[in-house]
PDB file of C-alpha atoms in Angstrom:
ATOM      1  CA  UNK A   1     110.194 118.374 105.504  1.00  0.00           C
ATOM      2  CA  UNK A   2     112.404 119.177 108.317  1.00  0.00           C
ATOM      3  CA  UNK A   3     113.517 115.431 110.313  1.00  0.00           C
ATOM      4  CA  UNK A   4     113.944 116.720 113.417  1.00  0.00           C
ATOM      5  CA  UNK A   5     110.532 118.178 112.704  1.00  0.00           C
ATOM      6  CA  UNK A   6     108.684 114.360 112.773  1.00  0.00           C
ATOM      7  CA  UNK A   7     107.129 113.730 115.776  1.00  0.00           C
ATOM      8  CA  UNK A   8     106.357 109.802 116.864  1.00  0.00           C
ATOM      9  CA  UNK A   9     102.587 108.319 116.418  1.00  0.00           C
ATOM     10  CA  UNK A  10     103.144 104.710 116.837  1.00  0.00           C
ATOM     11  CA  UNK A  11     106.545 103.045 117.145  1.00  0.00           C
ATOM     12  CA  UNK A  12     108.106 100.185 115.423  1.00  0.00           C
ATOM     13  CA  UNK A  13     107.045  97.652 118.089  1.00  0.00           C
ATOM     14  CA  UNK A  14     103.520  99.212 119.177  1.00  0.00           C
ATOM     15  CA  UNK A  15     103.010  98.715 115.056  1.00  0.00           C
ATOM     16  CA  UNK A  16     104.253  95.366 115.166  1.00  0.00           C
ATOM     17  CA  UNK A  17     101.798  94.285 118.105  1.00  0.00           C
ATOM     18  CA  UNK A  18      99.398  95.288 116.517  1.00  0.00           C
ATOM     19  CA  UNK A  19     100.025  93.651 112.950  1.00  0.00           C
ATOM     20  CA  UNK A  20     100.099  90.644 114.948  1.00  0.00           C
ATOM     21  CA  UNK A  21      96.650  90.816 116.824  1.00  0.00           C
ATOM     22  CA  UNK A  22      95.477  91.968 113.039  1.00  0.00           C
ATOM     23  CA  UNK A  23      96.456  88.586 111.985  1.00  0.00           C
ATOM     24  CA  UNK A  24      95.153  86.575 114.617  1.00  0.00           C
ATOM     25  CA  UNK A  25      91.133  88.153 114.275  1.00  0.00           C
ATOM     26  CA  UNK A  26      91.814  87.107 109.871  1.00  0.00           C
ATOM     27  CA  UNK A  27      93.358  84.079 110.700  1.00  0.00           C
ATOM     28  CA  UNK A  28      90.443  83.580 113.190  1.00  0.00           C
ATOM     29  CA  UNK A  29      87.721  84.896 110.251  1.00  0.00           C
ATOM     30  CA  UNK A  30      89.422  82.892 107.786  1.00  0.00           C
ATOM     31  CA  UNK A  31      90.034  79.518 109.531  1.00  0.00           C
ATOM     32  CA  UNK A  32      89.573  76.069 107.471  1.00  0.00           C
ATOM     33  CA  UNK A  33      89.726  78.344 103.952  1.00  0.00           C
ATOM     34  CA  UNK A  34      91.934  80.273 101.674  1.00  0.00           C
ATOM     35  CA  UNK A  35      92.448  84.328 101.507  1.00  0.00           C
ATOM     36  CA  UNK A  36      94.331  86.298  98.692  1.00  0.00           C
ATOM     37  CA  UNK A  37      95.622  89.802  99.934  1.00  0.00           C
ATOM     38  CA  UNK A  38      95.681  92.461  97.738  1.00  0.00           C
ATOM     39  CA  UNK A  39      98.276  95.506  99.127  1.00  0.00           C
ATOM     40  CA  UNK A  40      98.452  98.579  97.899  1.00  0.00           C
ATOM     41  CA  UNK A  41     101.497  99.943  96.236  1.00  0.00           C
ATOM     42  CA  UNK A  42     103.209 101.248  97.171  1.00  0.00           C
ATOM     43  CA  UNK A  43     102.235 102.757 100.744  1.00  0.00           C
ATOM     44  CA  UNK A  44     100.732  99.381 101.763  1.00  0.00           C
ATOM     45  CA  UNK A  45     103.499  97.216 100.878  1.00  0.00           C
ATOM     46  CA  UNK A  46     105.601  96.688 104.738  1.00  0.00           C
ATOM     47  CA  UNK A  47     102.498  96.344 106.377  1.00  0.00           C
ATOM     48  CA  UNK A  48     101.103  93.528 103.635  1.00  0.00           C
ATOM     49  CA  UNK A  49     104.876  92.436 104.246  1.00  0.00           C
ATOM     50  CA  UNK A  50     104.355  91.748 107.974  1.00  0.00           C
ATOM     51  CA  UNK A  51     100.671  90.934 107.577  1.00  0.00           C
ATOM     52  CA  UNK A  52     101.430  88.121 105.805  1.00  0.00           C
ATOM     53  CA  UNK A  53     104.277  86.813 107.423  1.00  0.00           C
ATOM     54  CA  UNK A  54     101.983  86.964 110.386  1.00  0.00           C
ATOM     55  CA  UNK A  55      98.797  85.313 109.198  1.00  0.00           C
ATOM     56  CA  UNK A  56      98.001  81.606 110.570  1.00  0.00           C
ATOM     57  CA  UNK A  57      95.942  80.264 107.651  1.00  0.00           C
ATOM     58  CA  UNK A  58      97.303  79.443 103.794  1.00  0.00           C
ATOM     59  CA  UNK A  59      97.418  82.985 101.709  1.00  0.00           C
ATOM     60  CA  UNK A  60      98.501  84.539  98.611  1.00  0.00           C
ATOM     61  CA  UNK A  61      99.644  87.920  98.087  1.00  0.00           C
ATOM     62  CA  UNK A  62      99.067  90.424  95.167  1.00  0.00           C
ATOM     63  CA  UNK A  63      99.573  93.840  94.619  1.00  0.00           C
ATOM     64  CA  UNK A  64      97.718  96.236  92.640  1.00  0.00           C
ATOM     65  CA  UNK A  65      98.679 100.085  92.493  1.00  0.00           C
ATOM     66  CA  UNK A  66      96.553 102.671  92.463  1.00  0.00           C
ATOM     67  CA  UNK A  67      97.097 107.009  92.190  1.00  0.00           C
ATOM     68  CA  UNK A  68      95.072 109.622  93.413  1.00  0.00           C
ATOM     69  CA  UNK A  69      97.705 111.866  95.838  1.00  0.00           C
ATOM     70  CA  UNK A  70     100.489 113.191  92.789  1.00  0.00           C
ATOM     71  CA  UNK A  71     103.364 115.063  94.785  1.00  0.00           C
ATOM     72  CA  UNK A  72     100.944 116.488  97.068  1.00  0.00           C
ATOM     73  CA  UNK A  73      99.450 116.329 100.709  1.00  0.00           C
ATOM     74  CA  UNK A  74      95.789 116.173  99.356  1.00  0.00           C
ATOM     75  CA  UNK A  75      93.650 113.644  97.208  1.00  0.00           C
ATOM     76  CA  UNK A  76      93.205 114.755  93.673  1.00  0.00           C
ATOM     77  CA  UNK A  77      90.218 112.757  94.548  1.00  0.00           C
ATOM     78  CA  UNK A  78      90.974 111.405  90.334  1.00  0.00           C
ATOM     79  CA  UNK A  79      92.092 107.535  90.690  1.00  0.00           C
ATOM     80  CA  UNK A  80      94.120 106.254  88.138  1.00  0.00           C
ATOM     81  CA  UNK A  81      95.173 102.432  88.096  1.00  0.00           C
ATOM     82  CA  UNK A  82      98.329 102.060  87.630  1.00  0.00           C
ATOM     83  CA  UNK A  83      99.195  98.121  88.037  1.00  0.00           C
ATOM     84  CA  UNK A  84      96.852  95.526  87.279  1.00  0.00           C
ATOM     85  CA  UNK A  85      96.791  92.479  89.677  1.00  0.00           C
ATOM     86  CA  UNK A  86      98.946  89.937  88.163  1.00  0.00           C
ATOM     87  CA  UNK A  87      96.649  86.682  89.909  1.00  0.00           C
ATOM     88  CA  UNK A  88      92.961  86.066  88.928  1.00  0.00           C
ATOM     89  CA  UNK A  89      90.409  86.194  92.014  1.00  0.00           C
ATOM     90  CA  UNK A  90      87.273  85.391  90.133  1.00  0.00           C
ATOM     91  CA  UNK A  91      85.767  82.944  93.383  1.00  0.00           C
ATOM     92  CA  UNK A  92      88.247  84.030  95.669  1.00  0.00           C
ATOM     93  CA  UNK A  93      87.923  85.834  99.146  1.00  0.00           C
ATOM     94  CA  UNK A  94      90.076  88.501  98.643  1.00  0.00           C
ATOM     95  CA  UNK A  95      91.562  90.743 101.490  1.00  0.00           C
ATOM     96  CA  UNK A  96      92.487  94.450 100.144  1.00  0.00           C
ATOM     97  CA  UNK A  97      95.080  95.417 102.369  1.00  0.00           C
ATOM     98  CA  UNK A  98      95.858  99.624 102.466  1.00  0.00           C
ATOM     99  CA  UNK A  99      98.139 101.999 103.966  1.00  0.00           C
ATOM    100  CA  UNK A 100      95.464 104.420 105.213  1.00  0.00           C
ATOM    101  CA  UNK A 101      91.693 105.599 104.349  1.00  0.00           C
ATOM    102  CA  UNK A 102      91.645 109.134 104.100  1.00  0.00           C
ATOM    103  CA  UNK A 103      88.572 110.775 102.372  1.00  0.00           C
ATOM    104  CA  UNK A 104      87.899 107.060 101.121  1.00  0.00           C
ATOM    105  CA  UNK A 105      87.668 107.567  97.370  1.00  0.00           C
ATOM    106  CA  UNK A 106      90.752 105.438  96.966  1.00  0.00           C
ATOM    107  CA  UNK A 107      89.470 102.431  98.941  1.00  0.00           C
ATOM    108  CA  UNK A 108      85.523 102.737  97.747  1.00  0.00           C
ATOM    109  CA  UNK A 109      86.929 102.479  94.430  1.00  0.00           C
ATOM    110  CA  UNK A 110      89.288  99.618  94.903  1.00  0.00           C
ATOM    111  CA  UNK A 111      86.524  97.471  96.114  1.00  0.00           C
ATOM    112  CA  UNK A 112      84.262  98.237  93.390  1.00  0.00           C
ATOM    113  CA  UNK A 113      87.289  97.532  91.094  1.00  0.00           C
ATOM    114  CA  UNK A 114      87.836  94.142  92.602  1.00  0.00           C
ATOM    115  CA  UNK A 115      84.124  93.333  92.976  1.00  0.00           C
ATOM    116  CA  UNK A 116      83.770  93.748  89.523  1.00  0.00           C
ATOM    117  CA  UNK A 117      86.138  90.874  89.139  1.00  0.00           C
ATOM    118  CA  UNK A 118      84.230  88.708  90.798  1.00  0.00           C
ATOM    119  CA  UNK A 119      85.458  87.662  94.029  1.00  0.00           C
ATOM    120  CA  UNK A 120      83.494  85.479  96.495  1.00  0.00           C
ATOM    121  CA  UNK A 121      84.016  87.619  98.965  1.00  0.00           C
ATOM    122  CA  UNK A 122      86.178  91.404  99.165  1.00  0.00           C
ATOM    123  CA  UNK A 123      86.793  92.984 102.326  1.00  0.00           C
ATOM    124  CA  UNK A 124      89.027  95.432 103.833  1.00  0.00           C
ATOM    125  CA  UNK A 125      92.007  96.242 106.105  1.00  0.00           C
ATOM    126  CA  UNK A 126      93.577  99.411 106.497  1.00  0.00           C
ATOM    127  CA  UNK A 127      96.679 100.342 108.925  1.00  0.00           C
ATOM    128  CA  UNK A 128      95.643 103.903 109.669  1.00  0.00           C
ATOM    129  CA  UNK A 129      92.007 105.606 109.584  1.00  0.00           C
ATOM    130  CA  UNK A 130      91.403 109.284 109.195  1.00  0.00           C
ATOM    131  CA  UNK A 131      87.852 109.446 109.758  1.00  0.00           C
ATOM    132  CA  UNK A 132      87.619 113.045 110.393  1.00  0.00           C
ATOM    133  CA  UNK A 133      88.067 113.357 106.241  1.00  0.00           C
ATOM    134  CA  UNK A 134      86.022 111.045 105.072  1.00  0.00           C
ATOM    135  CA  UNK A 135      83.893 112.006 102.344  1.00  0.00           C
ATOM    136  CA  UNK A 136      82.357 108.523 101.004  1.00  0.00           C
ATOM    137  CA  UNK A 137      80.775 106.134 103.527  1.00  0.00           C
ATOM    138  CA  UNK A 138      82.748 103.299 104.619  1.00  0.00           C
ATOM    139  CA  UNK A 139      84.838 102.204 106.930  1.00  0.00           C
ATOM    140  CA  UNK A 140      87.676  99.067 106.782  1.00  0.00           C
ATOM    141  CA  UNK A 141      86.360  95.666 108.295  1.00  0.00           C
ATOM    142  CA  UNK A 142      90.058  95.244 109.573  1.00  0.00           C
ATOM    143  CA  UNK A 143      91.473  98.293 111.185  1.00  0.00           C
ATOM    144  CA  UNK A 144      95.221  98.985 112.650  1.00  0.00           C
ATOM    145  CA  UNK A 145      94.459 102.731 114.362  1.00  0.00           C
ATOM    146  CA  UNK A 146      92.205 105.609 114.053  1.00  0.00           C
ATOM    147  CA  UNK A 147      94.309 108.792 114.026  1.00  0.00           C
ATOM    148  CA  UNK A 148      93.048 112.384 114.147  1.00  0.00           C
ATOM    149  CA  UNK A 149      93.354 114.621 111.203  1.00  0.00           C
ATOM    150  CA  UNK A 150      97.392 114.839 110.544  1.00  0.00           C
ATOM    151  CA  UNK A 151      99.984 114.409 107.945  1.00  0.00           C
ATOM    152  CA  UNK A 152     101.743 111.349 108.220  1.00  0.00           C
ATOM    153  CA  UNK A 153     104.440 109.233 107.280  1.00  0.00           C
ATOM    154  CA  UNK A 154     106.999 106.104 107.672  1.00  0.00           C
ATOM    155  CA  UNK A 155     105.620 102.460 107.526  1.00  0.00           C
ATOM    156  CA  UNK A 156     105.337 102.822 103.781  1.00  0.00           C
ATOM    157  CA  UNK A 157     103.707 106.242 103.837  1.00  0.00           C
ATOM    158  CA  UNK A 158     105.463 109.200 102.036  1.00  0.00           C
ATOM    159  CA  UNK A 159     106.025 112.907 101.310  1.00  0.00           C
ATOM    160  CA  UNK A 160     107.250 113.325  98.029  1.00  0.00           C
ATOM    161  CA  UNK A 161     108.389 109.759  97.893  1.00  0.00           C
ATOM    162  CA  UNK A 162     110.509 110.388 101.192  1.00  0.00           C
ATOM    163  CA  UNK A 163     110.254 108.605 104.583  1.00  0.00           C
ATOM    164  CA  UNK A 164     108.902 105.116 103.405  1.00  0.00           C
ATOM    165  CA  UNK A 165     111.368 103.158 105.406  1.00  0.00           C
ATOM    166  CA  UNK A 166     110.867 104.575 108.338  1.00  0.00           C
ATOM    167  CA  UNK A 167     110.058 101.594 110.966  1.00  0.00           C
ATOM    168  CA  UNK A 168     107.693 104.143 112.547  1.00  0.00           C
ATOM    169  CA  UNK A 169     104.775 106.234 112.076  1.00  0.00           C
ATOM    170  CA  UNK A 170     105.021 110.133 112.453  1.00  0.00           C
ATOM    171  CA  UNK A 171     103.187 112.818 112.163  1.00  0.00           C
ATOM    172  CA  UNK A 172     104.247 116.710 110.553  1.00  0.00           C
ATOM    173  CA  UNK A 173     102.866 120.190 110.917  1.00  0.00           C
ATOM    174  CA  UNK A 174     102.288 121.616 107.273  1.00  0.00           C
ATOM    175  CA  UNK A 175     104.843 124.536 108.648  1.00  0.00           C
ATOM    176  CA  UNK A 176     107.635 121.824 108.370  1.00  0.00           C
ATOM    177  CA  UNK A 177     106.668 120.469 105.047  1.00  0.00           C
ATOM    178  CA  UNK A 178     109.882 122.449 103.459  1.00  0.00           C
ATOM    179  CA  UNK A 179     109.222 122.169  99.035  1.00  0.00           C
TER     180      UNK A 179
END
């Protein structure tokens, strides 16, 4: 990927805002109990990061990783688990908290995963939405921004394991994607 090349989705503080008002509507849904989070290694992690410093109501946090993208731009659409969560949530009401829903195989299968462990309740937030590639039914019950079809990265979202730490979100033509 070229740098000069990335071109600005969301900034650090429009990303921020919205974390915030994220927290407040599950802080709201959550009042008077308990919620575990489960992010999503590693894309996930800075926005479970500022999620939870942001929620209002008593929380853990977990983290559970998952694979299905390789080196590539595309979903092998194969999921492979790749780190157990570490805290039971048998009776729980767990919160899985994801970088972005794409064609949705990841997500659909990370709820039946932790359904299968049985929670009291599982649902969903994701920081980005593609819905334009979806390809299983669903959609996240907590939702940062819809974007249109486009490669992204920054806020925890990669290319070949660069541009993680960007405080931002950006977008890249394929053309720039240099291998």
């Amino acid at each position: 990927m070229v740098d000069n090349a990335l071109q600005v989705l969301f900034d650090a503080d429009r990303i921020q805002h919205r974390v915030f008002e994220l927290a407040k509507n599950i802080s709201r849904d959550y009042a008077g109990g308990s919620l575990h989070l489960v992010g999503v290694l590693r894309g996930a992690y800075p926005f479970t990061r500022d999620l939870s410093k942001s929620l209002l109501i008593p929380h853990t946090v977990d983290f559970i990783s998952v694979a299905s993208y390789g080196d590539g731009t595309e979903s092998s659409g194969s999921i492979q688990l790749r780190r157990k969560l570490v805290h039971p949530v048998k009776g729980r009401d767990v919160l899985i908290v994801d970088d972005i829903i794409d064609t949705g195989t990841t997500l659909d299968w990370l709820v039946e995963h932790v359904q299968s462990l049985e929670p009291r309740s599982v649902r969903t937030c994701c920081f980005l939405d593609k819905p334009a590639r979806r390809q299983v039914p669903l959609s996240a019950n907590y939702l940062g921004f819809p974007i249109d079809d486009l490669f992204v990265v920054g806020y925890g979202l990669d290319y070949q394991e660069k541009y993680r730490e960007l405080p931002y979100i950006s977008w890249v033509s394929p053309r720039t994607v240099v291998t």
